[in-house]
C-alpha cells in the first residue's frame, strides 16, 4: 500500500513547491495528507511514520520559508523510506527518465539551477549522480550545551527561544538566535542571511552543526548548518561535502543528489563483469553510489570509493590496452645490429655502463628487432645516463639503414645532446653522420641541412621543434627519440611521428615519474628504468633562511677562490611587484658590484637570443666564467663538470622535481658539491617541499613526494593533460595497487575480446579526455 501513496506524496510535494508553498497542493492541506500517509506506514515503518508526523506538524501556520524547509525534510524522509523498500517493492516504483537525459529533467532542477549545475560540469542526470563528495564530514558527535568547549566541532540540539535581526551598519545584517536546552543557551549567528530569520520558528526543536566559539562569556556558532531535529540528514551523522559554487550550496547539492538517486539509483546499470567484480571484491554499482553519497559508517564510504575508483581505472586501462594492441598490430621494421658493432661502441666509451644501462639497451634492442613498432619510455634519475642508452638505440637503427631523429625542447639541450653524442660516437669506424638542426641557424645552413637529411646523407638528426616543420623531410626515418617528453604536446609528437611510417618511438623523461602516472599518462609504453647511477653523488643540500643569504654567498666566494664554478638561480627575469622576487638581470649587476666583484660573472635567461645563450654556454664550458646567474633555463641540458656549487633563490617558488633537476647541474663528475636552497616559505606546502629536498638525493623519492604534495593536476599541467577532470573518484596518489589490478584485468579482458561492451563505455565516459591525458 505504501508504493502508490509514496508516488502520490512525491507528486503533492512537487506541486507544493511549484505553487510557492501556499498549502494548496492537496485538499485539506499538506499536514492532513502527510498524516494519512504516516498512518498507512505505521505498521511497517513506525519510525519513519512518526518522523513524518513530527516534521509536518503545524505546516499551515508556518511562514513560507519555514514551509520550504518542511517540504525538503519530507522529501528526505520519502527518500529514506524508498531506500528501505524490498527489491519487489522497489520494482513497482515507476521508472525514472533516461540517465543520459539533460539535467534540467532531474527532480528539483529548474532553468536557474540547470545553469548553476552546468558551471560544475553537470550536464546530464548521470553527471549529477556522479558528482561525488570531495570528503565525508563526521557530524555524528553530539554534546549538551554545558559540555561545549571553544573549538569543538559538534552537533547540538535545542529549541529556538528567540530570533533577532540586527543591522549594525550598512551592508551588514546579522541574524542571532538563542538556542536552549536543559543545560544552557547557545547563540547561533548568521551574517547577511536575513532569510534565516523567517525559516526559524520559535519553540521548534532544531539541530545545529558547526564550530563552537566562546566570546564575551557567551557560547556561539557562526553560520552553523541547521535543520529540524527530526530530519537528521545534515547533522548528527556522516555527511557528504560537495564542491559547490555561488548560489548552489553543498547542502543543496546533497539534497538534489539524494532525491535523484532515490529515483534513478535502481536503474544504474552494472558495468563491471560479475567475475571481475567477485575477483576484485568490489561492491555492486548501485550500492557503491548509495554508500559513497550517504554512508552510515566510514567503512561504507571506503568500500564505495574503492568500487567506483576501480570502475574508473578499469575503463581507463581498457583504453590503454586498446592503444597498446593497436601499436602491436602495426607492422614494424625489425631493426638489428651485430654484436660486434655494439661491442665496438661500448669499448670506445670513456666509462663502464651500469647494469641498469645494459638492461635498458637489451630491452630496446629486443623491441627494435620485433615485427611491430617499439613504444618505450626510458626514465631514470638525473645523471643516470639516458643519453648513452639513446645513442645505442640510434646505432641499432643506423646499422639497419635507417635514420634517427632526436627532438629536444630547447636549443641549449639540443646543442648539449649534439656535443655529447658526437663525442660518444666519434671513435667508431665509420662514425655515424650526426647533425644539428635548430631554429636559430642561418637560413642558408638550414637549407643545406634539409637537403642532407632528405638525401639520406645524415644518419642522426638532433634538433628542436625545427624537426617537425613541414619542409623537413627524411629519406627513411626509422627511430624517433623524444627527450623531456612532458614539455611536448600530443600534436607535436604526432607531427614528428608523421615524418616516417610506423616509427619506433623512444621517449625520455628528465626525472623519475611516479608509478601511477607511468600507468596512466605513459600507459601505452613499455618502461625501461635506469635505477642506478654511474657513481654516487656527493651533494650536500642545505635549506637556508633569507636572513642567512650573506653567509651563503661568502661560502660561494671561498669555493670560487679554490677554482670551482657556481650557479645562482632566480625564478623570474624581470622585477615583479606582484611576486616581489629578485630577478636574475638586476641580481647579476648587484652581485658583480658586491660579493663577486673579483670574479667573472655571466648571465643566462630565456629572453636572450639563441646566439647569446650559446656564447654564454661556450664561455662557461671554457672556464671563462666563474659564476653563472641564471633563470631556470639551466634546469636541463647544462653539463659543466667543474660546477660544484648551486644557490637557488626563492626556492619555495619551485616544485620538487624542478629543484631536483637544478641540483642535478652540479657534481656531474662525482666530486663533492653544495646546493643551497634560500627561502622563507609562507605555506606549510612550501616548507614540506624544502624538507624533502634537503633530506634526499633520490629522484624516485622526490617524484613520489612531489605528487603527494602538489597533486597530479599541478604536477603535470592541467591544461596539457586534463588529469584534474579525468578521474572523479580514483586518487593517483593513493590508488596505485588498485590501478595495477585494474590494468591487469583490462589487458586480460581486451586480449580475450577487443569488442567487449566495456569498450563502448570507455569511449562514452572518457572520449577526448583520454587523448588529453596521454603523452
XYZ file of C-alpha atoms in Angstrom:
775
model
C 0.000 0.000 0.000
C 2.943 2.333 0.645
C 4.006 2.341 -3.006
C 1.133 4.186 -4.698
C 0.883 6.525 -1.714
C 4.602 7.364 -1.880
C 4.268 8.235 -5.578
C 1.254 10.446 -4.729
C 3.117 12.137 -1.871
C 6.047 12.873 -4.160
C 3.687 14.498 -6.693
C 1.999 16.527 -3.946
C 5.364 17.804 -2.691
C 6.414 18.745 -6.239
C 3.112 20.611 -6.718
C 3.503 22.394 -3.388
C 6.965 23.562 -4.474
C 5.633 24.780 -7.841
C 2.861 26.740 -6.050
C 5.374 28.543 -3.817
C 4.368 26.700 -0.624
C 0.842 28.121 -0.400
C -0.558 24.868 1.133
C -2.923 24.390 -1.816
C -1.398 21.284 -3.402
C -3.992 18.942 -1.884
C -7.483 19.357 -0.429
C -7.422 19.612 3.338
C -3.813 20.833 3.392
C -0.421 19.142 3.315
C -0.335 18.238 7.019
C -3.526 16.191 6.777
C -2.317 14.319 3.698
C 1.036 13.515 5.299
C -0.637 12.285 8.497
C -2.811 9.956 6.411
C 0.302 8.662 4.648
C 2.064 8.226 8.002
C -0.872 6.196 9.325
C -0.537 3.795 6.366
C 3.148 3.317 7.232
C 2.763 2.893 10.975
C 2.698 -0.915 10.930
C 5.647 -1.448 8.529
C 7.806 1.654 9.128
C 6.896 3.033 12.584
C 9.941 5.283 12.992
C 9.535 6.986 9.596
C 5.806 7.281 10.257
C 6.419 9.201 13.486
C 9.040 11.460 11.905
C 6.645 12.337 9.055
C 4.059 13.451 11.619
C 6.583 15.500 13.592
C 8.052 17.269 10.559
C 4.676 18.234 9.027
C 3.013 19.342 12.283
C 1.808 22.971 12.134
C 2.572 23.370 8.414
C -0.441 25.627 7.759
C 0.593 28.244 10.337
C 4.286 28.436 9.423
C 5.804 31.238 7.320
C 6.693 30.438 3.691
C 10.447 29.985 4.306
C 9.763 27.516 7.112
C 7.306 25.618 4.856
C 10.060 25.259 2.261
C 12.290 23.616 4.882
C 9.432 21.258 5.837
C 8.880 20.170 2.211
C 12.590 19.439 1.849
C 12.585 17.447 5.077
C 9.574 15.440 3.851
C 11.377 14.700 0.565
C 14.350 13.460 2.585
C 12.120 11.152 4.621
C 10.463 9.855 1.449
C 13.885 9.010 0.075
C 14.766 7.271 3.333
C 11.572 5.236 3.042
C 12.332 4.194 -0.523
C 15.847 3.157 0.500
C 14.304 0.650 2.938
C 11.927 -0.959 0.407
C 12.475 -4.521 -0.756
C 13.539 -5.270 -4.324
C 9.969 -6.364 -5.128
C 8.522 -3.135 -3.722
C 11.158 -1.008 -5.462
C 10.421 -2.584 -8.850
C 6.845 -1.313 -8.585
C 8.032 2.326 -8.451
C 7.543 3.871 -11.942
C 10.974 4.030 -13.656
C 12.660 7.424 -13.994
C 13.699 9.002 -17.243
C 16.889 8.153 -19.128
C 20.054 8.737 -17.055
C 21.635 10.451 -20.064
C 18.820 12.994 -20.289
C 19.748 16.671 -19.737
C 19.991 17.642 -16.090
C 17.008 20.007 -16.460
C 14.823 16.880 -16.313
C 16.215 15.941 -12.884
C 13.937 16.358 -9.887
C 14.262 19.784 -8.312
C 16.149 21.362 -11.241
C 14.726 24.418 -12.991
C 16.366 26.741 -15.551
C 18.410 28.654 -12.930
C 19.699 25.531 -11.186
C 20.470 23.958 -14.559
C 22.692 26.959 -15.354
C 24.478 26.667 -11.993
C 24.917 22.901 -12.320
C 26.455 23.307 -15.764
C 29.085 25.563 -14.190
C 30.126 22.481 -12.214
C 30.277 20.359 -15.377
C 26.947 18.645 -14.633
C 25.169 18.291 -17.974
C 23.072 15.123 -17.516
C 21.237 13.280 -14.762
C 24.087 10.750 -14.731
C 26.580 13.595 -14.233
C 24.547 14.691 -11.204
C 24.630 11.211 -9.677
C 28.358 11.006 -10.453
C 29.107 14.335 -8.762
C 30.812 12.701 -5.832
C 31.618 14.346 -2.488
C 35.148 15.686 -2.048
C 35.090 14.470 1.546
C 32.868 12.971 4.218
C 32.444 15.097 7.344
C 31.760 13.339 10.622
C 28.938 15.292 12.252
C 27.883 12.401 14.476
C 29.448 13.785 17.673
C 26.643 15.269 19.800
C 27.080 17.269 23.014
C 24.954 19.018 25.583
C 25.463 22.783 25.721
C 27.060 22.536 29.177
C 29.733 20.216 27.686
C 30.747 22.602 24.884
C 34.288 23.999 24.708
C 35.844 26.608 22.419
C 36.912 24.985 19.135
C 34.548 21.975 19.349
C 33.005 20.901 16.019
C 29.845 19.170 17.147
C 26.109 18.715 16.684
C 23.860 20.371 19.277
C 20.076 20.090 19.697
C 17.911 22.735 21.298
C 14.747 24.821 20.975
C 14.616 28.207 19.298
C 13.837 30.643 22.135
C 14.379 33.961 20.341
C 15.442 35.255 16.918
C 16.648 38.800 16.190
C 17.723 40.596 13.022
C 20.438 43.159 13.806
C 21.733 45.815 11.379
C 24.871 47.301 12.981
C 25.898 49.141 9.779
C 25.164 49.403 6.079
C 25.665 46.177 4.096
C 25.717 44.069 7.255
C 22.767 42.118 8.622
C 23.135 39.662 11.490
C 20.608 37.010 12.429
C 21.113 35.945 16.045
C 19.134 33.051 17.513
C 19.105 31.830 21.108
C 19.046 28.030 21.229
C 18.218 26.468 24.595
C 18.118 23.025 26.138
C 18.051 21.934 29.764
C 21.780 22.599 30.369
C 22.256 26.066 28.867
C 21.964 28.516 25.965
C 23.928 28.615 22.697
C 23.748 31.554 20.283
C 23.709 30.868 16.537
C 24.901 33.700 14.262
C 24.357 34.139 10.504
C 25.882 37.069 8.567
C 23.956 38.617 5.650
C 21.496 35.718 5.535
C 18.363 37.541 6.642
C 16.065 34.828 5.275
C 17.194 32.508 8.082
C 15.083 34.614 10.494
C 11.918 33.619 8.600
C 12.903 29.956 8.494
C 13.434 29.613 12.259
C 10.226 29.026 14.239
C 10.172 29.966 17.926
C 9.806 26.875 20.086
C 10.925 24.486 17.315
C 13.495 21.821 18.208
C 16.412 22.071 15.778
C 19.851 20.509 15.280
C 22.922 22.654 14.555
C 26.415 21.688 13.462
C 29.399 23.997 13.491
C 32.439 25.248 15.397
C 31.856 26.474 18.936
C 33.328 29.836 19.935
C 33.447 31.329 23.401
C 33.058 35.124 23.043
C 32.407 37.630 25.843
C 31.181 34.856 28.118
C 28.735 33.506 25.510
C 28.875 30.246 23.607
C 28.070 30.705 19.933
C 28.305 29.120 16.471
C 28.924 31.272 13.401
C 26.922 30.240 10.297
C 26.115 26.729 11.535
C 24.369 24.133 9.377
C 20.900 23.562 10.818
C 17.703 21.573 10.245
C 14.619 20.437 12.161
C 15.778 17.945 14.794
C 13.585 15.191 13.352
C 15.291 15.214 9.945
C 18.833 14.049 10.776
C 20.298 14.469 7.283
C 22.700 17.410 7.597
C 23.561 16.879 11.279
C 24.180 14.038 13.704
C 25.655 11.675 11.099
C 28.309 11.281 8.404
C 27.552 13.995 5.843
C 28.944 14.278 2.285
C 30.547 17.627 1.429
C 30.383 18.543 -2.253
C 32.446 21.087 -4.218
C 29.936 23.927 -4.598
C 29.508 27.173 -6.490
C 27.937 30.512 -5.674
C 24.144 30.190 -5.168
C 24.432 26.389 -5.083
C 25.480 25.283 -1.609
C 26.839 21.851 -0.632
C 23.568 21.274 1.235
C 21.511 21.987 -1.890
C 23.715 19.690 -3.978
C 23.349 16.963 -1.372
C 19.582 17.333 -1.469
C 19.427 17.253 -5.289
C 21.648 14.177 -5.459
C 19.747 12.444 -2.658
C 16.358 12.988 -4.294
C 17.516 11.918 -7.747
C 19.481 8.928 -6.508
C 16.279 7.594 -4.930
C 14.554 7.923 -8.326
C 17.313 6.745 -10.640
C 19.566 4.645 -8.404
C 17.678 1.388 -9.125
C 18.265 1.947 -12.854
C 22.068 2.245 -12.632
C 23.481 -0.470 -14.892
C 26.176 -2.801 -13.581
C 29.269 -2.242 -15.736
C 31.985 -4.494 -14.345
C 31.589 -8.156 -15.377
C 30.468 -10.271 -12.442
C 33.575 -12.488 -12.451
C 35.867 -9.427 -12.248
C 33.695 -7.855 -9.524
C 33.875 -11.052 -7.468
C 37.611 -11.467 -8.067
C 38.390 -7.887 -7.025
C 35.783 -7.922 -4.227
C 34.074 -4.649 -5.180
C 30.518 -3.576 -4.378
C 27.719 -3.532 -6.918
C 27.382 -0.204 -8.715
C 24.043 0.828 -7.181
C 25.267 0.002 -3.681
C 28.530 1.874 -4.264
C 26.662 5.024 -5.362
C 24.426 4.853 -2.287
C 27.315 4.319 0.123
C 29.584 6.943 -1.424
C 26.933 9.649 -1.227
C 25.256 8.558 2.007
C 27.429 6.284 4.137
C 26.295 5.227 7.580
C 29.832 4.314 8.616
C 33.233 5.456 7.322
C 33.946 1.842 6.266
C 30.973 2.015 3.891
C 32.391 5.146 2.282
C 35.788 3.489 1.848
C 34.239 0.372 0.265
C 32.197 2.510 -2.134
C 35.185 4.676 -3.038
C 37.216 1.578 -3.830
C 34.473 0.107 -6.064
C 33.906 3.264 -8.125
C 37.627 4.064 -8.331
C 38.229 0.551 -9.667
C 35.458 1.025 -12.261
C 37.053 4.284 -13.427
C 40.561 2.846 -13.615
C 39.353 -0.304 -15.373
C 37.668 1.754 -18.097
C 40.733 3.976 -18.497
C 43.071 0.997 -18.725
C 40.805 -0.549 -21.372
C 41.721 2.489 -23.473
C 45.400 1.912 -22.721
C 45.079 -1.795 -23.618
C 43.381 -0.927 -26.924
C 46.138 1.559 -27.743
C 48.822 -0.995 -26.907
C 47.059 -3.618 -29.039
C 46.788 -1.151 -31.951
C 50.555 -0.491 -31.801
C 51.254 -4.213 -31.677
C 49.116 -4.815 -34.761
C 51.088 -2.371 -36.934
C 53.959 -3.791 -38.997
C 57.468 -2.921 -37.797
C 60.920 -2.851 -39.379
C 62.868 -5.453 -37.380
C 65.937 -3.245 -36.751
C 69.062 -5.191 -35.807
C 72.765 -4.680 -35.157
C 75.633 -7.112 -34.930
C 77.057 -7.896 -31.523
C 80.463 -6.792 -32.818
C 79.285 -3.277 -33.785
C 77.537 -2.779 -30.435
C 80.556 -4.060 -28.502
C 82.741 -1.686 -30.529
C 80.585 1.212 -29.260
C 80.792 0.029 -25.660
C 84.576 -0.326 -25.973
C 85.136 3.304 -27.029
C 83.074 4.739 -24.161
C 85.236 6.511 -21.557
C 83.265 4.787 -18.770
C 81.691 1.428 -17.943
C 77.954 1.047 -18.423
C 75.867 0.451 -15.312
C 73.818 -2.749 -15.027
C 70.667 -0.650 -15.481
C 72.011 0.861 -18.730
C 72.947 -2.582 -20.039
C 69.456 -3.874 -19.171
C 67.735 -0.908 -20.870
C 69.821 -1.296 -24.052
C 68.973 -5.011 -24.137
C 65.226 -4.251 -23.767
C 65.374 -1.658 -26.541
C 67.363 -3.996 -28.811
C 64.693 -6.703 -28.364
C 61.908 -4.203 -29.119
C 63.600 -2.875 -32.251
C 64.107 -6.406 -33.598
C 60.415 -7.260 -33.157
C 57.998 -7.204 -36.153
C 55.958 -4.343 -34.654
C 56.928 -0.761 -33.694
C 58.643 -0.035 -30.378
C 56.847 2.250 -27.923
C 59.166 2.603 -24.925
C 59.679 5.063 -22.090
C 63.215 5.468 -20.751
C 63.248 7.041 -17.329
C 65.837 7.483 -14.638
C 67.288 9.921 -12.165
C 69.357 12.961 -13.067
C 72.768 11.742 -14.233
C 71.696 8.101 -14.714
C 72.981 8.045 -18.311
C 69.905 8.213 -20.551
C 71.818 9.845 -23.432
C 74.175 6.870 -23.788
C 71.221 4.463 -23.932
C 69.502 6.621 -26.567
C 72.752 6.689 -28.601
C 72.940 2.870 -28.525
C 69.312 2.711 -29.748
C 70.207 5.111 -32.567
C 73.193 2.998 -33.618
C 70.913 -0.067 -33.956
C 68.582 1.840 -36.300
C 71.516 3.293 -38.290
C 73.102 -0.168 -38.618
C 69.845 -1.332 -40.237
C 69.986 1.508 -42.773
C 67.500 3.909 -41.202
C 67.732 7.495 -39.986
C 67.188 8.646 -36.401
C 65.649 11.901 -35.116
C 66.089 13.195 -31.571
C 63.809 16.104 -30.596
C 64.638 18.224 -27.527
C 62.550 21.079 -26.096
C 65.266 23.790 -26.101
C 68.223 24.723 -28.272
C 70.545 24.533 -25.268
C 69.517 20.938 -24.640
C 69.688 20.042 -28.345
C 73.200 21.550 -28.533
C 74.194 19.604 -25.400
C 72.949 16.338 -26.929
C 74.743 17.073 -30.201
C 78.094 17.650 -28.454
C 77.701 14.607 -26.177
C 76.530 12.181 -28.891
C 79.177 13.355 -31.364
C 81.820 12.798 -28.685
C 80.474 9.322 -27.790
C 80.298 8.078 -31.377
C 83.270 9.869 -32.988
C 85.695 6.998 -32.367
C 83.513 4.430 -34.164
C 84.613 3.373 -37.655
C 82.821 4.527 -39.644
C 81.285 7.125 -37.319
C 77.585 7.941 -37.780
C 76.848 11.246 -39.504
C 75.361 13.361 -36.695
C 73.851 16.783 -37.498
C 72.156 19.563 -35.509
C 69.068 21.396 -36.804
C 67.724 24.303 -34.715
C 65.670 27.412 -35.447
C 68.408 29.952 -34.737
C 70.629 28.710 -37.602
C 71.049 30.896 -40.661
C 68.584 30.078 -43.447
C 71.380 29.017 -45.817
C 72.664 26.484 -43.251
C 69.139 25.151 -42.629
C 68.563 24.688 -46.373
C 71.856 22.774 -46.661
C 70.948 20.516 -43.713
C 67.424 19.875 -45.009
C 68.909 18.699 -48.312
C 71.366 16.447 -46.499
C 68.547 14.902 -44.429
C 66.283 14.379 -47.477
C 69.095 12.645 -49.420
C 69.879 10.342 -46.508
C 73.341 11.886 -46.009
C 72.560 12.476 -42.302
C 72.180 9.415 -40.065
C 71.327 11.020 -36.740
C 69.439 14.346 -36.743
C 69.286 16.200 -33.414
C 67.095 19.272 -33.099
C 64.217 21.178 -31.562
C 60.739 21.928 -32.908
C 62.583 22.741 -36.145
C 62.484 18.979 -36.884
C 58.688 18.952 -37.242
C 58.471 21.822 -39.720
C 56.785 20.904 -42.983
C 59.866 21.439 -45.140
C 61.953 18.909 -43.166
C 61.775 15.539 -44.959
C 63.672 12.368 -44.101
C 64.726 9.826 -46.705
C 63.882 6.907 -44.385
C 63.271 7.726 -40.736
C 63.139 4.614 -38.557
C 63.511 5.769 -34.937
C 62.236 8.903 -33.191
C 63.669 9.809 -29.773
C 61.782 12.458 -27.796
C 63.604 13.976 -24.830
C 61.872 15.818 -21.997
C 58.597 14.260 -23.170
C 56.411 16.248 -20.754
C 57.378 19.510 -22.463
C 55.861 18.454 -25.793
C 52.169 18.245 -26.602
C 50.391 15.307 -28.200
C 50.184 17.179 -31.524
C 53.935 17.888 -31.631
C 54.769 14.261 -31.017
C 52.306 13.201 -33.730
C 53.955 15.636 -36.158
C 57.344 14.012 -35.552
C 55.842 10.521 -35.969
C 54.427 11.587 -39.355
C 57.987 12.103 -40.620
C 58.197 8.326 -41.056
C 55.932 5.311 -41.330
C 55.236 3.106 -38.275
C 58.204 4.594 -36.454
C 59.877 3.047 -33.452
C 59.441 5.512 -30.577
C 61.688 6.096 -27.556
C 60.670 8.821 -25.105
C 62.896 10.006 -22.260
C 61.882 11.733 -19.036
C 64.124 14.242 -17.273
C 63.410 12.853 -13.818
C 61.686 9.732 -12.485
C 57.920 9.592 -12.964
C 55.606 8.419 -10.155
C 54.383 4.875 -10.774
C 50.694 5.823 -11.029
C 51.498 8.463 -13.648
C 53.517 5.901 -15.600
C 50.463 3.631 -15.686
C 48.120 6.406 -16.897
C 49.871 9.075 -18.957
C 52.509 6.612 -20.152
C 50.298 3.517 -20.028
C 50.811 2.648 -23.697
C 54.593 2.454 -23.224
C 56.861 -0.349 -22.135
C 59.165 1.068 -19.466
C 62.941 0.872 -19.088
C 64.132 2.060 -15.716
C 67.622 3.406 -15.010
C 67.558 2.880 -11.259
C 71.267 3.244 -10.521
C 73.847 5.987 -11.081
C 77.313 5.578 -12.633
C 78.763 6.902 -9.359
C 77.404 8.015 -6.012
C 76.615 11.721 -5.932
C 78.238 13.703 -3.148
C 75.950 16.721 -2.971
C 75.193 18.304 0.372
C 71.894 20.206 0.337
C 71.028 22.992 2.778
C 67.743 24.835 3.248
C 68.738 28.317 4.418
C 66.523 31.215 5.529
C 66.762 34.528 3.676
C 68.398 36.153 6.724
C 71.486 33.975 6.167
C 71.895 34.788 2.467
C 75.156 36.723 3.028
C 76.763 33.708 4.721
C 75.858 31.530 1.745
C 77.415 34.000 -0.724
C 80.580 34.191 1.392
C 80.836 30.395 1.163
C 80.411 30.575 -2.639
C 83.260 33.127 -2.803
C 85.535 30.765 -0.858
C 84.762 27.904 -3.288
C 85.348 30.085 -6.354
C 88.743 31.079 -4.957
C 89.644 27.365 -4.979
C 88.824 27.080 -8.688
C 85.200 25.897 -8.578
C 82.399 27.167 -10.810
C 78.953 28.030 -9.445
C 75.357 28.831 -10.377
C 72.935 31.259 -8.764
C 69.370 30.637 -9.964
C 66.419 33.041 -9.818
C 62.813 32.270 -10.722
C 61.990 35.424 -12.740
C 63.644 37.593 -15.353
C 62.000 40.980 -14.674
C 61.160 42.669 -11.373
C 57.633 41.761 -10.286
C 55.718 43.814 -7.737
C 53.160 41.032 -7.600
C 55.572 38.302 -6.509
C 58.298 40.514 -5.035
C 61.074 38.347 -6.446
C 64.633 39.306 -7.241
C 65.210 38.980 -10.950
C 68.312 37.470 -12.479
C 69.062 40.582 -14.530
C 69.201 43.067 -11.649
C 70.754 40.471 -9.326
C 73.730 39.956 -11.645
C 74.529 43.670 -11.605
C 74.221 43.813 -7.828
C 76.305 40.681 -7.217
C 79.073 41.851 -9.570
C 79.442 45.016 -7.518
C 79.397 43.330 -4.086
C 80.308 39.731 -3.287
C 81.675 38.730 -6.704
C 83.443 41.865 -7.903
C 86.709 39.902 -8.294
C 85.121 37.133 -10.385
C 83.821 36.708 -13.927
C 80.014 36.664 -13.781
C 77.773 35.604 -16.693
C 74.003 35.841 -17.240
C 71.639 33.357 -18.872
C 67.899 33.872 -19.250
C 65.049 32.944 -21.561
C 64.772 36.307 -23.306
C 68.311 36.251 -24.648
C 68.775 35.373 -28.309
C 69.930 31.833 -29.058
C 73.281 33.166 -30.230
C 73.763 34.984 -26.894
C 72.831 31.856 -24.955
C 75.235 29.752 -26.987
C 78.072 32.222 -26.449
C 77.478 32.226 -22.678
C 77.459 28.423 -22.590
C 80.731 28.242 -24.524
C 82.320 30.720 -22.088
C 81.154 28.632 -19.141
C 82.409 25.392 -20.709
C 85.777 27.010 -21.489
C 86.003 28.248 -17.872
C 85.961 31.869 -18.997
C 83.202 32.421 -16.405
C 83.370 31.615 -12.687
C 79.750 32.231 -11.812
C 76.559 31.974 -13.877
C 73.498 33.913 -12.741
C 70.551 32.241 -14.417
C 66.830 31.608 -14.590
C 65.553 28.041 -14.680
C 66.536 27.548 -18.320
C 69.588 25.745 -16.888
C 67.184 23.204 -15.407
C 68.183 20.671 -18.057
C 70.886 20.289 -20.665
C 73.750 22.010 -18.884
C 76.691 19.712 -18.306
C 79.621 21.606 -16.810
C 81.805 19.039 -14.983
C 83.608 21.675 -12.902
C 80.429 23.212 -11.411
C 80.162 22.238 -7.740
C 78.074 24.970 -6.080
C 74.478 25.996 -6.663
C 72.400 28.645 -4.914
C 68.640 28.594 -5.612
C 66.991 31.875 -4.650
C 63.314 31.870 -3.559
C 63.448 28.084 -3.619
C 59.883 27.802 -2.301
C 58.658 29.034 -5.701
C 59.777 25.803 -7.399
C 58.291 22.336 -7.487
C 60.295 19.478 -6.012
C 61.101 17.900 -9.386
C 62.337 21.257 -10.681
C 64.544 21.772 -7.614
C 65.969 18.285 -8.098
C 66.680 18.989 -11.767
C 68.505 22.203 -10.875
C 70.593 20.398 -8.265
C 71.476 17.853 -10.961
C 73.559 20.527 -12.738
C 76.338 20.242 -10.125
C 78.590 17.362 -9.139
C 78.425 15.946 -12.678
C 81.863 14.368 -12.328
C 81.123 12.851 -8.920
C 83.034 15.437 -6.900
C 81.812 16.868 -3.579
C 79.281 19.635 -4.231
C 76.986 22.013 -2.353
C 73.429 23.134 -3.031
C 71.771 25.959 -1.045
C 68.006 26.498 -1.201
C 67.374 30.019 0.087
C 63.768 30.585 1.157
C 61.483 31.590 3.982
C 58.287 29.826 2.851
C 54.922 31.186 3.988
C 52.967 27.957 3.448
C 53.241 24.515 5.004
C 53.377 23.048 1.493
C 56.434 25.173 0.702
C 58.130 24.073 3.921
C 57.347 20.408 3.221
C 58.881 20.626 -0.277
C 62.121 22.048 1.109
C 62.261 19.495 3.928
C 62.055 16.672 1.369
C 64.551 18.390 -0.962
C 67.108 18.729 1.833
C 66.576 15.166 3.062
C 67.066 13.107 -0.111
C 69.060 12.959 -3.359
C 66.905 10.076 -4.661
C 64.884 11.221 -7.674
C 62.360 8.389 -7.239
C 61.580 9.512 -3.681
C 61.426 13.113 -4.917
C 58.904 12.187 -7.645
C 56.523 10.410 -5.266
C 56.775 13.221 -2.707
C 56.121 15.853 -5.383
C 52.984 14.012 -6.479
C 51.828 13.683 -2.867
C 52.397 17.372 -2.072
C 51.199 19.043 -5.267
C 48.739 16.539 -6.706
C 48.614 15.311 -10.328
C 46.846 18.359 -11.791
C 49.504 20.880 -10.825
C 52.397 18.452 -11.158
C 51.632 17.567 -14.779
C 49.978 20.741 -16.016
C 46.191 20.769 -16.053
C 45.889 22.404 -19.456
C 48.047 19.812 -21.170
C 46.929 16.612 -19.524
C 43.478 17.199 -18.001
C 44.074 14.732 -15.171
C 42.229 17.061 -12.805
C 38.965 16.120 -14.524
C 39.772 12.695 -15.992
C 39.238 10.855 -12.712
C 36.272 11.726 -10.497
C 36.934 9.117 -7.809
C 40.323 7.478 -8.344
C 43.258 9.023 -6.488
C 46.515 8.868 -8.440
C 48.436 9.166 -5.186
C 46.697 6.535 -3.073
C 45.303 4.029 -5.592
C 48.453 2.508 -7.096
C 47.562 -1.089 -6.105
C 44.020 -0.637 -7.392
C 45.386 0.735 -10.671
C 47.682 -2.274 -11.089
C 44.731 -4.624 -10.538
C 42.536 -2.655 -12.983
C 45.317 -2.685 -15.586
C 45.764 -6.445 -15.316
C 42.011 -7.066 -15.654
C 41.660 -4.626 -18.570
C 44.541 -6.111 -20.565
C 43.225 -9.639 -19.969
C 39.699 -8.601 -20.998
C 40.830 -6.904 -24.247
C 43.107 -9.821 -25.117
C 40.030 -12.069 -24.965
C 37.592 -9.715 -26.698
C 38.631 -6.377 -28.197
C 34.946 -5.585 -28.903
C 33.793 -6.097 -25.319
C 30.787 -3.888 -24.354
C 33.038 -2.017 -21.913
C 34.924 -0.576 -24.927
C 31.804 1.421 -25.832
C 31.504 2.577 -22.215
C 35.171 3.631 -22.248
C 34.536 5.715 -25.398
C 31.413 7.294 -23.886
C 32.932 8.010 -20.473
C 36.335 9.309 -21.498
C 36.116 10.297 -25.165
C 38.522 13.157 -25.903
C 39.716 13.239 -22.300
C 41.672 10.058 -22.957
C 43.652 11.784 -25.695
C 44.303 14.770 -23.415
C 45.531 12.513 -20.640
C 48.229 10.989 -22.812
C 51.768 11.996 -23.700
